[in-house]
Amino acid sequence: MSNYSPIKTMAVLAIFSLAGCTEGPQTPEATGYEAQAAAPGALDKFEAYTQRFPETTVITQSHATGHVGDFFFTHWKDGGSASLTLSPEGEFSVSWEGGGYNYVGGPGWHYGDEDRMIGYRFDEDSGASYITLYGWGYDETMPTSDPAHLVEYYVLQRWTYDPSQNAEYGTTFVSNGIEYSTYRSVRDDKPSINGPSTFYQYWSKPAEQRPLGEDHEIIFADHVKAWAETGWIIPDMNNLNASDDPTYLVMAVEVFNPADDGTASGRVWDAAAQ
């Protein structure tokens, strides 16, 4: 896979915020193209904020999802200032300002696939809370009183905050030559793809942080297997029945209460297709 190259063309995504967000409809600063409607079918439910764009795009809204080229993206924040720039080739950067808020965003796919192999490279990380493979599973047939009905999962690569604090240890295993340990925690009545909910978080944390400036590969099936062998099952990862977002799988940058301004940039690709 070729090295990450700087993004050269930009457009600003005009998109409507969800009901309940603090921002209203926004006007593009510069488009340079006509936004295409979301592909008909599966994602129509989320058409208020899911669109498809053929060129490099800058996303600044409080809540936005969609496709740039063939890559799905998520971009969510509960305040502050953060933006995601994404090219159709999977090159992306996240920039944030310091403040008291949470942001998560990045490119990938609008559904999880246990057999997906993810390639990525980060050339810059000025202090994100997490650089991570990130996604959700959801089963609306399970009682909401069971945190297992909704799972937010992380395969960490880099971090400035240790999520294993106050979490339940699961197991230690090796994937693609890298030793990971698993942890599980519970979020009580917190924001999710299905509104405020109580849900599990599953974590895979490598023994050492993954270095910048190198191509890496994540074998997602190894993590799903390790979680399951501990009794931690991810519900349906291809589910469009949640209220706010599909059950996506992305290479994400997350920051919460960042003390300083920062940037993280890299590239993501489907390693199985290479």
CSV table of C-alpha atoms in Angstrom, one decimal:
chain,number,residue,atom,x,y,z
A,1,MET,CA,0.0,0.0,0.0
A,2,SER,CA,1.3,3.4,-0.9
A,3,ASN,CA,2.1,5.9,1.8
A,4,TYR,CA,-0.4,8.6,3.0
A,5,SER,CA,-0.3,11.7,0.8
A,6,PRO,CA,-1.7,15.1,1.8
A,7,ILE,CA,-5.3,15.9,0.8
A,8,LYS,CA,-5.3,18.5,-1.9
A,9,THR,CA,-8.9,19.4,-2.6
A,10,MET,CA,-11.6,20.4,-0.1
A,11,ALA,CA,-15.3,21.0,0.0
A,12,VAL,CA,-17.5,21.6,2.9
A,13,LEU,CA,-20.4,19.3,3.6
A,14,ALA,CA,-23.8,21.0,4.1
A,15,ILE,CA,-26.0,18.7,6.1
A,16,PHE,CA,-28.9,19.0,8.5
A,17,SER,CA,-28.3,18.3,12.1
A,18,LEU,CA,-30.5,15.7,13.9
A,19,ALA,CA,-33.4,16.8,16.0
A,20,GLY,CA,-32.0,17.7,19.4
A,21,CYS,CA,-28.6,18.9,18.1
A,22,THR,CA,-27.7,22.5,18.9
A,23,GLU,CA,-26.9,23.4,15.3
A,24,GLY,CA,-29.4,24.0,12.6
A,25,PRO,CA,-29.1,23.6,8.8
A,26,GLN,CA,-25.8,24.9,7.5
A,27,THR,CA,-24.8,26.5,4.2
A,28,PRO,CA,-21.7,25.3,2.3
A,29,GLU,CA,-18.8,27.6,2.4
A,30,ALA,CA,-17.7,26.1,-0.9
A,31,THR,CA,-18.9,23.0,-2.6
A,32,GLY,CA,-17.2,22.6,-6.0
A,33,TYR,CA,-19.7,19.9,-6.9
A,34,GLU,CA,-23.3,18.9,-6.5
A,35,ALA,CA,-23.9,16.6,-3.5
A,36,GLN,CA,-25.4,13.3,-4.6
A,37,ALA,CA,-28.3,11.8,-2.7
A,38,ALA,CA,-27.7,8.8,-0.6
A,39,ALA,CA,-27.9,5.5,-2.4
A,40,PRO,CA,-31.4,4.2,-2.4
A,41,GLY,CA,-32.3,1.3,-0.1
A,42,ALA,CA,-30.6,0.4,3.1
A,43,LEU,CA,-29.5,3.8,4.3
A,44,ASP,CA,-32.6,5.8,3.3
A,45,LYS,CA,-33.8,5.7,6.9
A,46,PHE,CA,-30.9,8.1,7.8
A,47,GLU,CA,-31.3,10.4,4.8
A,48,ALA,CA,-31.6,13.5,7.0
A,49,TYR,CA,-27.9,13.4,7.6
A,50,THR,CA,-26.5,10.5,5.4
A,51,GLN,CA,-25.4,11.7,2.0
A,52,ARG,CA,-22.9,10.6,-0.7
A,53,PHE,CA,-20.1,12.8,-2.0
A,54,PRO,CA,-17.7,12.1,-4.8
A,55,GLU,CA,-14.8,14.4,-3.8
A,56,THR,CA,-12.7,15.3,-0.8
A,57,THR,CA,-15.0,16.7,1.9
A,58,VAL,CA,-14.7,18.6,5.1
A,59,ILE,CA,-17.3,17.7,7.8
A,60,THR,CA,-17.9,20.1,10.7
A,61,GLN,CA,-21.5,19.4,11.9
A,62,SER,CA,-22.4,18.1,15.3
A,63,HIS,CA,-23.7,14.8,13.8
A,64,ALA,CA,-23.1,13.7,10.3
A,65,THR,CA,-22.7,10.3,8.5
A,66,GLY,CA,-22.4,9.5,4.8
A,67,HIS,CA,-20.1,8.3,2.1
A,68,VAL,CA,-17.1,10.0,0.5
A,69,GLY,CA,-16.4,7.8,-2.5
A,70,ASP,CA,-16.8,4.3,-1.3
A,71,PHE,CA,-15.9,5.1,2.3
A,72,PHE,CA,-18.6,5.6,5.0
A,73,PHE,CA,-17.8,8.1,7.7
A,74,THR,CA,-19.1,9.1,11.1
A,75,HIS,CA,-18.6,12.5,12.7
A,76,TRP,CA,-20.1,13.1,16.1
A,77,LYS,CA,-19.4,15.7,18.8
A,78,ASP,CA,-21.4,17.0,21.8
A,79,GLY,CA,-19.8,20.4,21.7
A,80,GLY,CA,-16.5,22.2,20.9
A,81,SER,CA,-14.9,22.4,17.6
A,82,ALA,CA,-13.6,19.5,15.5
A,83,SER,CA,-13.6,18.7,11.8
A,84,LEU,CA,-13.1,15.6,9.7
A,85,THR,CA,-11.5,15.8,6.2
A,86,LEU,CA,-11.9,12.7,4.0
A,87,SER,CA,-10.9,11.8,0.4
A,88,PRO,CA,-12.5,9.1,-1.8
A,89,GLU,CA,-9.2,7.2,-1.5
A,90,GLY,CA,-9.5,6.9,2.3
A,91,GLU,CA,-7.1,9.6,3.2
A,92,PHE,CA,-8.3,11.5,6.2
A,93,SER,CA,-7.5,14.0,9.0
A,94,VAL,CA,-9.2,15.1,12.2
A,95,SER,CA,-8.5,18.5,13.7
A,96,TRP,CA,-9.8,19.6,17.1
A,97,GLU,CA,-9.6,22.5,19.4
A,98,GLY,CA,-9.1,22.2,23.2
A,99,GLY,CA,-12.2,22.3,25.3
A,100,GLY,CA,-14.7,20.3,27.4
A,101,TYR,CA,-16.4,18.0,24.9
A,102,ASN,CA,-16.3,14.6,23.3
A,103,TYR,CA,-15.6,13.9,19.6
A,104,VAL,CA,-15.4,10.7,17.6
A,105,GLY,CA,-15.1,10.4,13.8
A,106,GLY,CA,-13.4,8.6,10.9
A,107,PRO,CA,-13.8,6.6,7.7
A,108,GLY,CA,-14.7,2.9,7.2
A,109,TRP,CA,-17.9,1.0,6.4
A,110,HIS,CA,-21.6,1.4,7.3
A,111,TYR,CA,-21.8,-2.1,8.8
A,112,GLY,CA,-19.5,-4.4,10.7
A,113,ASP,CA,-18.2,-7.6,9.2
A,114,GLU,CA,-16.4,-10.2,11.4
A,115,ASP,CA,-14.2,-11.2,8.5
A,116,ARG,CA,-13.1,-7.7,7.5
A,117,MET,CA,-9.3,-7.0,7.5
A,118,ILE,CA,-8.5,-3.4,8.0
A,119,GLY,CA,-5.4,-1.7,6.7
A,120,TYR,CA,-4.4,1.7,8.0
A,121,ARG,CA,-1.6,4.1,8.5
A,122,PHE,CA,-1.2,7.2,10.7
A,123,ASP,CA,1.5,9.7,10.0
A,124,GLU,CA,0.3,12.3,12.6
A,125,ASP,CA,-1.2,12.1,16.1
A,126,SER,CA,-0.8,15.0,18.4
A,127,GLY,CA,-2.5,13.5,21.4
A,128,ALA,CA,-5.9,11.9,20.5
A,129,SER,CA,-7.6,10.1,23.4
A,130,TYR,CA,-7.9,7.1,21.1
A,131,ILE,CA,-6.8,6.0,17.6
A,132,THR,CA,-9.0,2.9,17.2
A,133,LEU,CA,-11.0,0.6,15.1
A,134,TYR,CA,-14.4,1.4,16.3
A,135,GLY,CA,-18.0,0.3,15.8
A,136,TRP,CA,-21.3,-0.8,17.2
A,137,GLY,CA,-23.6,-3.9,17.4
A,138,TYR,CA,-27.3,-3.7,18.2
A,139,ASP,CA,-30.1,-6.2,18.8
A,140,GLU,CA,-33.5,-4.5,19.3
A,141,THR,CA,-35.1,-7.9,20.2
A,142,MET,CA,-33.2,-8.0,23.5
A,143,PRO,CA,-34.4,-6.1,26.6
A,144,THR,CA,-32.9,-2.7,27.0
A,145,SER,CA,-32.2,-3.6,30.6
A,146,ASP,CA,-29.5,-6.0,29.3
A,147,PRO,CA,-26.4,-4.0,28.4
A,148,ALA,CA,-25.5,-6.7,25.9
A,149,HIS,CA,-28.3,-5.5,23.5
A,150,LEU,CA,-26.0,-2.7,22.4
A,151,VAL,CA,-22.2,-2.9,22.2
A,152,GLU,CA,-19.7,-0.2,21.5
A,153,TYR,CA,-16.4,-1.8,20.6
A,154,TYR,CA,-12.8,-0.6,20.3
A,155,VAL,CA,-9.7,-2.2,18.9
A,156,LEU,CA,-7.2,0.3,20.2
A,157,GLN,CA,-4.0,1.2,18.4
A,158,ARG,CA,-2.9,4.4,20.2
A,159,TRP,CA,-4.2,6.2,23.3
A,160,THR,CA,-3.5,8.9,25.9
A,161,TYR,CA,-6.2,7.6,28.2
A,162,ASP,CA,-6.1,4.0,29.6
A,163,PRO,CA,-9.6,2.5,29.2
A,164,SER,CA,-8.7,-0.6,31.3
A,165,GLN,CA,-9.2,1.6,34.4
A,166,ASN,CA,-12.4,0.5,36.2
A,167,ALA,CA,-13.0,-2.2,33.5
A,168,GLU,CA,-13.4,-6.0,33.7
A,169,TYR,CA,-10.5,-7.9,32.4
A,170,GLY,CA,-11.3,-10.7,29.9
A,171,THR,CA,-8.3,-12.4,28.3
A,172,THR,CA,-5.0,-11.9,26.6
A,173,PHE,CA,-4.4,-13.2,23.0
A,174,VAL,CA,-2.1,-12.6,20.0
A,175,SER,CA,-3.4,-11.3,16.6
A,176,ASN,CA,-1.1,-10.7,13.7
A,177,GLY,CA,1.9,-11.0,16.0
A,178,ILE,CA,0.5,-8.4,18.4
A,179,GLU,CA,-0.4,-9.2,22.0
A,180,TYR,CA,-3.8,-7.7,23.1
A,181,SER,CA,-5.7,-7.8,26.4
A,182,THR,CA,-9.5,-7.4,26.4
A,183,TYR,CA,-11.6,-5.4,28.8
A,184,ARG,CA,-15.4,-4.7,29.3
A,185,SER,CA,-17.1,-1.8,30.8
A,186,VAL,CA,-20.6,-0.5,31.1
A,187,ARG,CA,-22.0,2.9,30.1
A,188,ASP,CA,-25.1,3.9,32.0
A,189,ASP,CA,-27.6,6.1,30.1
A,190,LYS,CA,-25.0,7.6,27.7
A,191,PRO,CA,-25.3,8.7,24.1
A,192,SER,CA,-25.3,5.9,21.5
A,193,ILE,CA,-26.4,5.1,18.0
A,194,ASN,CA,-29.8,4.4,19.6
A,195,GLY,CA,-30.2,7.5,21.8
A,196,PRO,CA,-29.3,7.6,25.5
A,197,SER,CA,-28.9,3.9,26.5
A,198,THR,CA,-27.1,1.6,28.9
A,199,PHE,CA,-24.7,-0.6,27.0
A,200,TYR,CA,-21.4,-2.5,27.1
A,201,GLN,CA,-18.1,-1.3,25.8
A,202,TYR,CA,-15.6,-4.0,24.6
A,203,TRP,CA,-11.9,-3.1,24.4
A,204,SER,CA,-8.9,-4.8,22.8
A,205,LYS,CA,-5.7,-3.0,24.0
A,206,PRO,CA,-2.3,-3.9,22.6
A,207,ALA,CA,0.6,-4.4,24.9
A,208,GLU,CA,2.4,-1.5,23.1
A,209,GLN,CA,1.0,1.4,21.2
A,210,ARG,CA,1.2,1.1,17.4
A,211,PRO,CA,3.9,3.4,15.8
A,212,LEU,CA,3.2,6.2,13.5
A,213,GLY,CA,4.5,6.2,9.9
A,214,GLU,CA,4.0,2.5,9.2
A,215,ASP,CA,1.3,0.4,7.5
A,216,HIS,CA,-0.7,-1.8,9.9
A,217,GLU,CA,-3.3,-4.4,9.6
A,218,ILE,CA,-6.1,-5.4,12.0
A,219,ILE,CA,-7.7,-8.9,11.7
A,220,PHE,CA,-11.1,-8.1,13.2
A,221,ALA,CA,-12.2,-11.8,13.4
A,222,ASP,CA,-9.5,-12.4,16.0
A,223,HIS,CA,-10.9,-9.8,18.3
A,224,VAL,CA,-14.5,-10.9,17.9
A,225,LYS,CA,-13.4,-14.5,18.7
A,226,ALA,CA,-11.5,-13.3,21.8
A,227,TRP,CA,-14.4,-11.4,23.1
A,228,ALA,CA,-16.8,-14.3,22.4
A,229,GLU,CA,-14.6,-16.8,24.2
A,230,THR,CA,-15.0,-14.7,27.3
A,231,GLY,CA,-18.8,-14.7,26.9
A,232,TRP,CA,-18.9,-11.2,25.4
A,233,ILE,CA,-21.0,-11.4,22.3
A,234,ILE,CA,-21.4,-8.5,19.8
A,235,PRO,CA,-25.0,-8.3,18.7
A,236,ASP,CA,-25.9,-7.7,15.1
A,237,MET,CA,-23.3,-5.6,13.4
A,238,ASN,CA,-25.4,-5.0,10.2
A,239,ASN,CA,-28.5,-3.5,11.8
A,240,LEU,CA,-30.4,-0.5,10.6
A,241,ASN,CA,-33.0,-0.4,13.3
A,242,ALA,CA,-31.2,1.9,15.7
A,243,SER,CA,-32.7,5.4,16.0
A,244,ASP,CA,-29.7,7.5,15.1
A,245,ASP,CA,-27.0,5.6,13.1
A,246,PRO,CA,-26.3,2.3,11.4
A,247,THR,CA,-24.0,-0.2,13.1
A,248,TYR,CA,-20.9,1.1,11.4
A,249,LEU,CA,-17.2,0.0,11.6
A,250,VAL,CA,-14.7,2.8,11.1
A,251,MET,CA,-11.1,3.7,11.8
A,252,ALA,CA,-11.7,6.5,14.3
A,253,VAL,CA,-10.1,9.3,16.1
A,254,GLU,CA,-11.7,10.1,19.5
A,255,VAL,CA,-10.9,13.0,21.9
A,256,PHE,CA,-12.6,13.9,25.1
A,257,ASN,CA,-12.0,17.1,27.0
A,258,PRO,CA,-8.9,17.8,25.0
A,259,ALA,CA,-6.5,20.2,26.8
A,260,ASP,CA,-5.0,21.5,23.6
A,261,ASP,CA,-5.6,21.8,19.9
A,262,GLY,CA,-4.5,18.8,17.9
A,263,THR,CA,-4.5,16.9,14.6
A,264,ALA,CA,-4.4,13.2,13.6
A,265,SER,CA,-4.1,12.1,10.0
A,266,GLY,CA,-3.7,9.0,8.0
A,267,ARG,CA,-5.3,6.6,5.6
A,268,VAL,CA,-7.6,3.5,5.8
A,269,TRP,CA,-8.2,0.7,3.3
A,270,ASP,CA,-9.7,-2.8,2.9
A,271,ALA,CA,-6.7,-5.0,3.5
A,272,ALA,CA,-8.5,-8.1,2.2
A,273,ALA,CA,-8.9,-6.5,-1.2
A,274,GLN,CA,-5.2,-5.8,-1.6
